[in-house]
Amino acid sequence: MSRIDACMAAAKAAGRKALIPYIVAGDPDHDTTVSLMHQLVRDGADIIELGMPFSDPSSDGAVIQLGGERALRNGAGLDTVFSVVRQFRAQDAQTPVVLMGYLNPVEIMGYEAFVGNAAEAGVDGLLLVDLPVSEAEGLLALTRPRNMDVIFLVAPTTTDRRIAAICEHSSGYLYYVSLKGVTGAAISDTGEIGRRVAGLRQQTELPIMVGFGIKDNASALAMAAVSDGVIVGSALVQKIGELSDTDSRSDDLLADKTALIASIRQALDSGSA
Amino acid sequence: MSDSEAVTAPEQDLFSGPDLAGHFGRYGGIFVGETLMAAVEELDQVYRKLSQDPKFWQEYDHDMKHYVGRPSPLYLAERLTAKYGGAKIILKREDLNHTGAHKINNTIGQALLAKFMGKPRIIAETGAGQHGVASATVAARLGLECHVYMGAEDVKRQAANVYRMKLLGANVIPVTSGSRTLKDALNEALRDWATNVDSTYYIIGTVAGPHPYPMLVRDFQAIIGREARAQSLEEYGKLPDALVACVGGGSNAIGLFHPFLRDAEVAMYGVEAGGDGVETGRHAAPLSAGKPGVLHGNRTYVMSDERGQIVETHSVSAGLDYPGVGPEHSWLKDIKRVNYVSVTDTEALNAFRELTRLEGIIPALESAHAIAYACKLAATMSPEQSIVVNLSGRGDKDIHTVADIDGITI
């Protein structure tokens, strides 16, 4: 059982919805990212998705693009990502960390080095947005023996045939994309999402998380009602973008920037916004 | 089985790509976000079916003849040939097509696909604006809504083409993310497609993107090579000894090369944009100086830094200013069927001026790269030999760029 499996099982046993915040590694800088990760755990995050910055993030909306650009301007790369995770792990051996990003930096580093470095740093799962299941065999052959989870997306457009293949190769959790579009867009039809997630339940035992477009307590509650939990990215990265270069990185200030996560945690646990 | 069949069989395998999943050797494939997978697979199914239908190609051929003005001539550039004193330099005149470049061959074909699929809205990305104009043109003709993504830098550099697109009824959207050039326009078009996937057909302008685009754009551009092959046999009684074409994404080059791939005696040269010189790092030559990676939906040679971030490219020619290249070119490089070379901005500008003065033809700066290399190559060959150069576009769009370099305000 992986650390992600254990985490999701514990949430389920306790009757609580899982909460996964997403931030970009190196946004605005290496040390602040580590501090933000600890703060997110204090806010009630179950798992942390850590974005690997990329110059050409074609599945992301403007907010996460800008987060990536801030990180890249400060020289962030995969080395930064691994270093952030290593430092986080030194104080937190429990909270699973999932790396999310695009394939080219992995191709350039090499799959073996990438998976090896990730495992050594303490990464639990990988989500590569532009790597569909049909092209993922090489990666899966490296992650399986290390018990590292690979998470795939299911979109509103995903066909039944593809869902079967995705369920077969996924582990950890399934990431259901709430909308047709990019990260940070607006959710339009919650009823349809409920029907789709219910359909997925027929095909997999994996926990199903919903992400894209969750920006406040109300949208989080609506999505959590039909799933095992929610992923919150753009709304959080937007707040982190407000940190100026000259701000001190006090715990209070960082807690202010991640207040949305604490608020959603409370809403999910109490069942009301 | 005869001996000759036994010998040619393995060779045919090398050139009959892609496989069903879109691979040319290790290159190509489908690398897009899950939201787009269904659309890409649907397009593949539709194209596989239609491309077997003779009526589809009859309609395409009809448009090529009556709307585009094909076949485009082969023209022997006698004064240019005389100057270099070697092989005959013969131009494939894609610059004479409607809208002034080879791009229309592809947009006509993809517009037929959009029409068949019942998509009322098309989107496109453009660098220099040639593909944007060719897309806006077919959209106007079919009454389709058209949105063209163009880097904000390119919108400034190519004001005349922006206005042409607007005259044709297209909505030109300046892209301000990233480096504000062609690669960012592609990212933004992919985002639009994911958002409006039900109503929208994405006309990619080159042999890049996820499968099936590299295959279908090649098939629509291969009319260049089929014509050139037949014209060579008819007018000169033999195949050319060499082919030369510029390579940005690589659609005009693959269009010329593909029908000749099995003619082992025909040498091929793909000319990348050397910018200030490949050794300076300021260029747009992924096949000459890049590494295999994944960009915009396919695995191919890309220009990225040691962290895997895509780097900014440089070329005097906006249409070659792209950090990736079509995956079939990556394959043809690795198996050494095509030689990939580069020429600098300065060499291309010299060729631009020389063709204009010696032959009365103003070439696109993209095509001027091919001309520059062909002249160097011709000088090393004998007068009995011949080179067909793809003159992929006309240079009217570039006169402001050249005038700027000359310090002249038009």
XYZ file of C-alpha atoms in Angstrom:
683
model
C 0.000 0.000 0.000
C 1.420 3.358 -1.015
C 1.439 6.452 1.185
C -1.345 7.871 -1.031
C -3.462 4.715 -0.629
C -3.037 4.875 3.143
C -3.937 8.551 3.229
C -7.069 8.130 1.099
C -8.130 5.042 3.104
C -7.741 6.938 6.369
C -9.863 9.822 5.055
C -12.543 7.416 3.920
C -12.536 5.520 7.235
C -12.943 8.798 9.088
C -15.791 9.808 6.783
C -14.036 12.900 5.561
C -13.478 14.312 2.117
C -9.916 14.574 0.909
C -8.446 17.994 0.124
C -5.513 18.416 -2.255
C -4.055 21.876 -2.791
C -1.777 22.558 -5.783
C 1.098 25.020 -5.739
C 4.008 25.564 -8.127
C 7.473 24.546 -6.889
C 9.687 27.622 -6.801
C 6.794 30.117 -6.829
C 7.874 32.591 -5.666
C 11.055 30.819 -4.493
C 12.400 27.507 -3.187
C 12.260 28.187 0.569
C 8.835 29.815 0.481
C 7.438 26.774 -1.328
C 8.675 24.512 1.485
C 7.110 26.819 4.092
C 3.856 26.942 2.114
C 3.718 23.133 2.007
C 3.972 22.920 5.801
C 1.351 25.652 6.116
C -0.996 23.750 3.778
C -0.654 20.669 5.982
C -1.574 22.792 9.013
C -4.559 24.090 6.997
C -5.822 20.542 6.563
C -4.403 19.342 3.250
C -4.372 15.546 2.894
C -2.029 15.417 -0.079
C -0.025 18.160 -1.815
C 0.252 18.463 -5.581
C 3.451 20.237 -6.470
C 3.622 21.802 -9.920
C 6.807 21.364 -11.946
C 7.201 24.676 -13.789
C 7.279 24.505 -17.595
C 7.692 27.189 -20.233
C 4.767 25.956 -22.361
C 1.936 24.789 -20.080
C -0.743 24.307 -22.740
C -3.346 22.749 -20.404
C -3.175 25.552 -17.853
C -5.045 28.817 -17.597
C -3.484 32.225 -17.066
C -3.091 31.997 -13.258
C -0.988 28.833 -13.207
C 0.937 29.999 -16.300
C 1.973 33.079 -14.339
C 2.897 30.974 -11.306
C 5.174 28.899 -13.526
C 6.709 32.007 -15.064
C 7.490 33.406 -11.599
C 9.227 30.154 -10.667
C 11.169 29.992 -13.938
C 12.339 33.573 -13.568
C 13.938 32.493 -10.311
C 15.719 29.667 -12.095
C 13.472 26.818 -10.909
C 13.758 23.445 -12.628
C 13.373 19.798 -11.712
C 16.347 20.091 -9.341
C 14.395 22.744 -7.444
C 11.352 20.473 -7.355
C 13.315 17.555 -5.871
C 15.090 19.805 -3.399
C 11.776 21.284 -2.210
C 10.355 17.794 -1.628
C 13.515 16.628 0.166
C 13.401 19.590 2.519
C 9.682 19.147 3.156
C 10.217 15.431 3.881
C 12.858 16.235 6.485
C 10.051 17.502 8.721
C 6.990 15.705 7.344
C 7.245 11.973 6.695
C 3.510 11.505 6.396
C 1.856 13.830 3.872
C 1.932 12.406 0.341
C 3.394 14.606 -2.390
C 2.380 14.304 -6.046
C 4.407 16.005 -8.783
C 2.290 17.474 -11.577
C 3.646 18.872 -14.811
C 4.568 18.382 -18.431
C 6.689 15.825 -20.173
C 9.538 17.712 -21.874
C 11.665 18.370 -18.761
C 11.303 14.649 -17.933
C 12.341 13.641 -21.459
C 15.402 15.851 -21.262
C 16.415 14.559 -17.797
C 15.637 10.967 -18.826
C 12.860 8.822 -17.346
C 15.126 6.703 -15.173
C 16.912 9.644 -13.616
C 13.611 11.458 -13.121
C 11.864 8.563 -11.362
C 14.994 7.757 -9.355
C 15.402 11.345 -8.176
C 11.705 11.618 -7.366
C 11.735 8.425 -5.298
C 14.888 9.445 -3.470
C 13.396 12.863 -2.627
C 10.254 11.282 -1.175
C 7.725 11.800 -3.954
C 4.672 9.530 -3.815
C 2.942 10.093 -7.137
C 3.369 11.552 -10.620
C 0.856 13.265 -12.874
C 2.143 14.209 -16.325
C -0.552 16.196 -18.074
C 0.581 15.536 -21.648
C 1.394 11.850 -21.168
C -1.681 9.773 -21.995
C -1.942 6.153 -20.876
C -1.198 4.948 -24.410
C 2.302 6.477 -24.260
C 2.992 5.804 -20.565
C 4.303 2.231 -20.577
C 7.936 3.315 -20.250
C 7.172 5.441 -17.202
C 4.939 2.821 -15.580
C 7.645 0.181 -15.922
C 9.868 2.385 -13.735
C 7.276 3.501 -11.169
C 5.600 0.129 -10.480
C 8.595 -1.554 -8.817
C 9.048 1.539 -6.619
C 5.404 1.549 -5.522
C 5.124 5.079 -6.887
C 1.612 6.024 -8.019
C 0.867 7.440 -11.455
C -2.287 9.513 -11.620
C -4.153 10.073 -14.869
C -6.849 12.579 -15.718
C -10.359 11.696 -16.851
C -12.107 14.520 -18.726
C -15.744 15.154 -19.627
C -14.796 14.159 -23.186
C -13.096 10.870 -22.262
C -14.683 7.931 -24.074
C -15.698 4.692 -22.308
C -12.947 2.799 -24.086
C -10.331 5.235 -22.790
C -11.800 5.207 -19.268
C -11.254 1.450 -19.107
C -7.575 1.845 -20.080
C -7.065 4.754 -17.666
C -8.589 2.844 -14.754
C -6.420 -0.159 -15.524
C -3.174 1.847 -15.321
C -3.987 4.414 -12.624
C -3.140 4.086 -8.985
C -3.494 6.388 -5.973
C -6.580 8.253 -7.159
C -8.371 9.232 -10.353
C -8.376 12.932 -11.187
C -11.697 13.896 -12.742
C -11.491 17.162 -14.699
C -14.689 19.065 -13.952
C -14.878 21.038 -17.174
C -13.905 21.303 -20.819
C -11.093 23.797 -20.752
C -7.992 24.718 -18.817
C -7.197 25.054 -15.105
C -8.976 27.918 -13.403
C -11.984 28.129 -15.748
C -15.565 28.217 -14.395
C -17.571 25.062 -13.653
C -20.936 25.143 -15.369
C -22.812 21.863 -14.820
C -22.427 20.164 -11.431
C -25.246 17.693 -12.140
C -23.395 16.290 -15.127
C -20.200 15.938 -13.079
C -22.105 13.889 -10.512
C -23.418 11.562 -13.202
C -19.955 11.136 -14.731
C -18.302 10.404 -11.380
C -21.052 7.890 -10.560
C -20.300 6.222 -13.905
C -16.592 6.052 -13.044
C -17.426 4.324 -9.760
C -18.769 1.392 -11.788
C -15.336 0.927 -13.322
C -12.865 1.531 -10.528
C -12.353 1.145 -6.810
C -9.911 4.067 -6.802
C -10.868 7.235 -4.937
C -12.115 9.901 -7.360
C -10.971 13.468 -6.852
C -12.442 16.414 -8.770
C -10.338 19.353 -9.889
C -10.264 22.377 -12.271
C -12.395 25.380 -11.394
C -12.826 24.837 -7.636
C -12.322 28.277 -6.161
C -14.374 28.661 -2.957
C -16.258 26.806 -0.254
C -19.424 26.521 -2.314
C -17.793 24.960 -5.371
C -15.701 22.681 -3.136
C -18.785 21.452 -1.262
C -20.704 20.866 -4.494
C -17.875 18.822 -6.005
C -17.066 16.948 -2.790
C -20.709 15.910 -2.509
C -20.346 13.776 -5.648
C -16.747 12.582 -5.174
C -14.090 11.607 -2.627
C -12.654 15.086 -2.457
C -11.387 18.132 -4.296
C -8.208 19.590 -5.784
C -7.697 23.361 -5.541
C -5.057 25.015 -7.724
C -5.619 28.320 -9.505
C -7.473 30.034 -6.645
C -4.526 29.272 -4.346
C -1.790 30.131 -6.871
C -3.572 33.446 -7.443
C -3.132 34.315 -3.741
C 0.516 33.221 -3.747
C 1.036 35.535 -6.697
C 0.196 38.437 -4.413
C 3.369 37.875 -2.364
C 5.771 40.625 -3.266
C 9.534 40.191 -3.376
C 10.000 42.400 -0.336
C 7.453 40.722 1.958
C 8.906 38.857 4.902
C 7.807 35.223 4.728
C 6.259 35.128 8.215
C 3.974 32.229 9.145
C 1.108 34.679 9.541
C 1.542 36.060 6.070
C 1.731 32.593 4.489
C -1.318 31.470 6.489
C -3.153 34.473 5.088
C -2.280 33.417 1.522
C -3.467 29.831 2.104
C -6.546 30.822 4.141
C -8.788 29.484 1.381
C -7.544 25.945 2.064
C -8.262 26.203 5.802
C -11.686 27.570 4.971
C -12.482 24.786 2.496
C -11.249 22.215 5.029
C -13.700 23.559 7.573
C -16.528 23.651 5.036
C -15.863 20.062 3.941
C -15.750 18.828 7.542
C -18.868 20.711 8.658
C -20.760 20.140 5.423
C -21.743 23.796 5.092
C -20.159 26.818 3.471
C 8.271 -12.896 -55.386
C 10.837 -11.277 -57.651
C 14.269 -10.196 -56.420
C 13.468 -6.520 -56.740
C 10.439 -6.832 -54.455
C 12.512 -8.631 -51.865
C 15.033 -5.791 -51.892
C 12.558 -2.914 -51.681
C 10.345 -4.339 -48.920
C 12.330 -3.127 -45.877
C 12.799 0.278 -47.460
C 9.056 0.678 -47.860
C 8.621 0.064 -44.152
C 10.930 2.992 -43.371
C 8.846 5.414 -45.400
C 5.300 4.154 -44.921
C 4.802 5.781 -41.517
C 3.256 6.675 -39.301
C 2.011 3.535 -37.543
C -1.561 3.422 -36.254
C -0.620 5.352 -33.108
C 1.099 8.053 -35.159
C 4.738 7.066 -34.660
C 7.556 7.663 -37.116
C 10.120 5.447 -35.454
C 10.391 6.825 -31.912
C 8.940 10.216 -32.922
C 5.395 11.553 -33.280
C 2.596 9.978 -31.259
C -0.080 11.746 -29.228
C 0.948 13.849 -26.212
C -1.948 16.101 -25.271
C -4.108 16.714 -22.216
C -6.929 14.230 -21.674
C -9.624 16.739 -22.660
C -8.322 16.753 -26.245
C -7.763 12.999 -26.613
C -11.279 12.236 -27.832
C -11.125 15.029 -30.428
C -7.763 13.870 -31.721
C -8.938 10.259 -31.946
C -12.136 11.312 -33.706
C -10.141 13.296 -36.259
C -7.938 10.271 -36.859
C -10.963 8.053 -37.508
C -12.633 10.597 -39.787
C -9.452 11.179 -41.775
C -8.712 7.466 -42.154
C -12.190 6.976 -43.581
C -12.282 10.050 -45.834
C -8.766 9.575 -47.154
C -9.897 6.221 -48.584
C -12.782 7.923 -50.378
C -11.994 8.954 -53.974
C -14.742 11.598 -53.817
C -12.882 13.398 -51.035
C -9.747 13.667 -53.154
C -11.778 14.669 -56.221
C -13.144 17.624 -54.265
C -9.649 18.488 -53.008
C -8.183 18.242 -56.527
C -10.985 20.378 -57.930
C -10.248 23.134 -55.396
C -6.515 22.828 -56.035
C -7.047 23.417 -59.737
C -9.801 26.026 -59.798
C -9.283 27.908 -56.535
C -5.570 27.589 -55.770
C -4.416 27.599 -59.410
C -2.476 24.330 -59.459
C -0.399 22.784 -60.801
C 2.290 25.289 -59.919
C 5.044 25.429 -62.560
C 8.614 24.215 -62.409
C 10.759 27.134 -63.496
C 14.394 26.852 -64.563
C 16.249 29.804 -63.019
C 18.776 30.275 -65.838
C 20.594 33.383 -64.652
C 20.874 32.071 -61.102
C 22.150 28.756 -62.485
C 24.690 30.567 -64.684
C 25.982 32.574 -61.754
C 26.856 29.484 -59.703
C 28.072 27.516 -62.724
C 26.953 24.092 -61.579
C 23.728 22.120 -61.411
C 20.533 23.545 -62.891
C 18.503 25.364 -60.226
C 14.820 24.692 -60.813
C 12.139 26.378 -58.722
C 8.845 24.790 -57.699
C 6.657 27.866 -57.782
C 4.434 27.527 -54.693
C 4.656 31.310 -54.457
C 2.186 31.485 -57.350
C -0.594 29.759 -55.380
C -3.628 31.727 -54.261
C -2.671 33.577 -51.039
C 0.980 33.371 -52.034
C 2.364 30.246 -50.388
C 2.050 26.490 -49.989
C -0.053 26.938 -46.837
C -3.328 26.928 -48.786
C -2.794 23.292 -49.875
C -3.238 22.278 -46.261
C -6.017 24.642 -45.229
C -8.184 23.604 -48.205
C -7.822 19.968 -47.169
C -8.473 20.583 -43.481
C -11.439 22.836 -44.247
C -12.982 19.889 -46.093
C -12.501 17.822 -42.923
C -14.073 20.566 -40.784
C -17.032 20.737 -43.155
C -17.468 16.973 -43.111
C -17.307 16.912 -39.296
C -19.926 19.669 -39.081
C -17.749 22.044 -37.045
C -18.980 25.647 -37.405
C -15.906 27.249 -35.833
C -12.263 26.988 -36.822
C -9.164 28.127 -34.990
C -5.583 28.411 -36.198
C -2.188 29.564 -34.966
C 0.119 31.636 -37.091
C 3.658 33.006 -36.979
C 4.336 35.134 -40.044
C 0.628 35.220 -40.777
C 0.678 33.084 -43.945
C -1.146 30.158 -42.363
C -3.518 32.575 -40.637
C -4.355 34.181 -43.976
C -4.768 30.770 -45.637
C -7.084 29.674 -42.796
C -9.095 32.904 -42.873
C -9.406 32.468 -46.639
C -10.959 28.993 -46.510
C -13.156 30.060 -43.570
C -14.504 32.978 -45.606
C -15.189 30.691 -48.533
C -17.091 28.153 -46.403
C -18.804 30.681 -44.147
C -17.094 29.395 -40.986
C -16.289 31.426 -37.887
C -12.492 31.847 -37.696
C -10.198 32.797 -34.805
C -6.459 33.105 -35.354
C -3.963 33.088 -32.482
C -0.827 35.090 -33.160
C 2.008 36.071 -30.819
C 1.798 39.725 -29.820
C 5.342 40.267 -31.153
C 4.358 38.786 -34.524
C 1.188 40.918 -34.654
C 3.512 43.929 -34.555
C 6.012 42.490 -37.073
C 3.375 41.374 -39.597
C 0.798 44.165 -39.594
C -0.160 43.696 -43.266
C -1.097 40.037 -42.794
C -3.054 40.907 -39.646
C -5.104 43.331 -41.691
C -5.590 40.773 -44.486
C -7.002 38.304 -41.952
C -9.357 40.938 -40.583
C -10.530 41.828 -44.107
C -11.303 38.141 -44.597
C -13.519 38.226 -41.509
C -11.228 36.469 -39.050
C -10.765 37.461 -35.434
C -7.028 37.867 -34.742
C -6.157 37.271 -31.084
C -2.742 38.593 -29.941
C -1.081 36.172 -27.500
C 0.762 37.857 -24.665
C 1.886 34.788 -22.701
C 5.392 33.311 -22.710
C 7.695 34.628 -25.426
C 4.717 36.073 -27.416
C 5.627 34.225 -30.627
C 4.478 31.214 -32.649
C 4.979 28.579 -29.941
C 2.833 30.587 -27.532
C 0.166 31.016 -30.215
C 0.099 27.212 -30.490
C -0.300 26.855 -26.708
C -3.178 29.315 -26.725
C -4.875 27.572 -29.665
C -4.642 24.269 -27.760
C -6.272 25.946 -24.733
C -9.064 27.320 -26.928
C -9.564 23.886 -28.484
C -9.857 22.204 -25.066
C -12.428 24.827 -24.041
C -14.529 24.733 -27.225
C -13.819 21.187 -28.314
C -17.408 20.334 -29.309
C -17.837 23.154 -31.825
C -14.287 23.705 -33.000
C -11.953 22.347 -35.656
C -8.285 23.257 -35.102
C -6.401 23.777 -38.398
C -2.749 23.224 -37.462
C -0.501 24.917 -39.999
C 2.383 22.503 -40.176
C 3.354 18.834 -39.906
C 3.568 19.075 -36.111
C 0.990 18.680 -33.328
C -0.455 15.370 -32.133
C -1.217 12.524 -34.516
C -2.992 12.583 -36.999
C -1.894 16.139 -37.878
C 1.665 15.337 -39.031
C 0.205 12.656 -41.310
C -2.727 14.550 -42.748
C -0.901 17.850 -43.265
C 1.828 15.887 -45.083
C -0.782 14.197 -47.261
C -2.272 17.575 -48.223
C 1.166 19.068 -48.943
C 2.443 16.020 -50.855
C 0.756 17.421 -53.968
C 3.906 19.581 -54.252
C 6.198 16.585 -54.602
C 3.825 14.562 -56.778
C 3.622 17.433 -59.252
C 7.353 18.118 -59.115
C 8.139 14.453 -59.737
C 5.822 14.209 -62.759
C 6.958 17.592 -64.105
C 10.631 16.618 -63.812
C 10.056 13.414 -65.757
C 7.984 15.215 -68.375
C 10.141 18.293 -68.887
C 13.631 16.936 -68.209
C 13.154 13.220 -68.788
C 14.640 12.342 -65.403
C 14.296 12.875 -61.710
C 16.221 15.734 -60.123
C 19.499 14.856 -58.400
C 18.637 16.853 -55.317
C 15.710 18.515 -53.560
C 16.039 21.534 -51.288
C 13.378 23.059 -49.018
C 13.341 25.211 -45.902
C 12.229 23.650 -42.611
C 10.447 25.491 -39.825
C 7.697 23.112 -38.773
C 8.521 21.454 -42.064
C 5.307 21.212 -44.103
C 6.576 22.535 -47.420
C 9.672 20.343 -47.115
C 7.811 17.145 -46.313
C 5.356 17.985 -49.110
C 8.187 18.121 -51.622
C 10.245 15.244 -50.191
C 7.650 12.614 -49.427
C 6.782 11.452 -52.972
C 10.543 11.080 -53.655
C 11.539 9.201 -50.474
C 11.789 5.843 -52.235
C 13.850 7.317 -55.092
C 17.185 6.477 -53.499
C 19.129 8.442 -56.150
C 17.469 11.732 -55.176
C 19.384 13.514 -52.401
C 17.383 15.743 -50.046
C 18.320 18.798 -48.016
C 16.129 20.390 -45.352
C 17.366 23.895 -44.561
C 16.830 25.210 -41.049
C 17.038 28.817 -39.890
C 20.581 29.403 -38.664
C 19.798 32.914 -37.398
C 23.064 34.502 -36.276
C 24.762 31.116 -36.774
C 24.029 27.804 -35.043
C 27.226 28.175 -32.984
C 25.910 31.420 -31.413
C 22.831 29.755 -29.899
C 20.661 32.417 -31.559
C 18.894 30.334 -34.198
C 15.819 28.193 -34.889
C 17.442 24.916 -35.905
C 16.236 22.062 -33.642
C 17.347 19.327 -36.036
C 20.834 20.820 -36.262
C 21.287 21.695 -32.590
C 18.331 20.382 -30.542
C 17.524 17.162 -28.714
C 14.536 14.791 -28.763
C 11.776 15.947 -26.429
C 8.018 16.489 -26.396
C 6.368 19.710 -27.535
C 2.869 20.552 -28.770
C 1.601 17.020 -28.849
C 4.429 15.001 -30.389
C 7.893 13.657 -29.678
C 10.458 15.320 -31.898
C 13.695 17.322 -31.868
C 13.142 20.466 -29.801
C 15.227 23.365 -28.617
C 15.220 23.321 -24.850
C 17.712 24.228 -22.155
C 19.342 21.806 -19.698
C 16.240 22.064 -17.473
C 13.946 21.002 -20.330
C 12.438 24.469 -20.728
C 11.707 25.471 -24.314
C 14.076 28.243 -25.345
C 13.395 31.298 -27.432
C 14.378 30.980 -31.046
C 15.745 33.548 -33.419
C 15.334 33.951 -37.162
C 14.880 36.886 -39.522
C 12.024 34.811 -40.921
C 8.963 34.673 -38.642
C 7.724 31.519 -40.380
C 10.818 29.532 -39.345
C 10.950 30.943 -35.823
C 9.790 27.767 -34.034
C 11.613 25.575 -31.467
C 10.146 22.267 -32.671
C 9.835 20.479 -36.008
C 7.536 17.887 -37.538
C 8.248 14.382 -36.150
C 8.656 12.785 -39.575
C 11.645 15.065 -40.165
C 13.186 13.843 -36.896
C 12.793 10.299 -38.163
C 14.207 11.128 -41.617
C 17.191 12.754 -39.912
C 17.915 9.753 -37.707
C 17.703 7.260 -40.596
C 19.834 9.668 -42.672
C 17.432 9.812 -45.618
C 17.390 13.624 -45.530
C 20.338 15.916 -44.760
C 19.441 18.753 -42.427
C 21.570 21.857 -42.750
C 21.205 25.519 -41.853
C 21.866 28.924 -43.366
C 22.176 32.205 -41.488
C 19.974 35.288 -41.626
C 22.644 37.053 -43.683
C 22.901 34.250 -46.241
C 19.108 34.131 -46.567
C 18.914 37.909 -47.045
C 21.590 37.749 -49.739
C 19.637 35.018 -51.536
C 16.463 37.104 -51.193
C 18.150 39.985 -53.009
C 19.873 37.795 -55.571
C 16.766 35.923 -56.692
C 14.913 39.236 -56.916
C 17.558 40.869 -59.114
C 18.521 37.880 -61.277
C 15.124 36.282 -61.826
C 12.549 38.954 -61.017
C 11.064 36.802 -58.259
C 10.801 38.155 -54.701
C 10.866 35.084 -52.433
C 9.539 34.776 -48.918
C 12.389 35.013 -46.393
C 11.575 31.410 -45.409
C 12.067 30.218 -48.989
C 15.181 32.388 -49.331
C 16.863 29.976 -46.884
C 16.301 27.151 -49.372
C 17.545 29.298 -52.257
C 20.715 30.185 -50.348
C 21.584 26.552 -49.697
C 20.654 25.449 -53.233
C 23.106 27.988 -54.699
C 25.935 26.641 -52.519
C 25.015 23.082 -53.411
C 24.691 23.799 -57.158
C 28.243 25.123 -57.273
C 29.507 21.701 -56.122
C 27.556 19.808 -58.787
C 27.852 19.448 -62.570
C 25.750 21.203 -65.241
C 24.153 17.872 -66.220
C 22.668 17.638 -62.764
C 19.624 19.448 -61.419
C 18.193 20.641 -58.122
C 14.528 21.309 -57.459
C 14.078 24.004 -54.819
C 10.738 24.597 -53.167
C 9.984 28.283 -53.570
C 7.359 27.913 -50.867
C 6.086 31.488 -50.749
C 6.344 34.944 -52.182
C 8.083 37.760 -50.388
C 5.583 40.628 -50.486
C 4.905 40.095 -46.767
C 8.616 40.554 -46.004
C 9.379 43.833 -47.739
C 8.947 45.812 -44.509
C 11.381 43.518 -42.685
C 13.989 43.866 -45.425
C 13.452 47.622 -45.703
C 13.955 47.924 -41.922
C 17.254 46.047 -42.195
C 18.263 48.439 -44.994
C 17.302 51.389 -42.790
C 14.529 52.450 -45.146
C 11.056 53.505 -43.999
C 8.358 52.589 -46.498
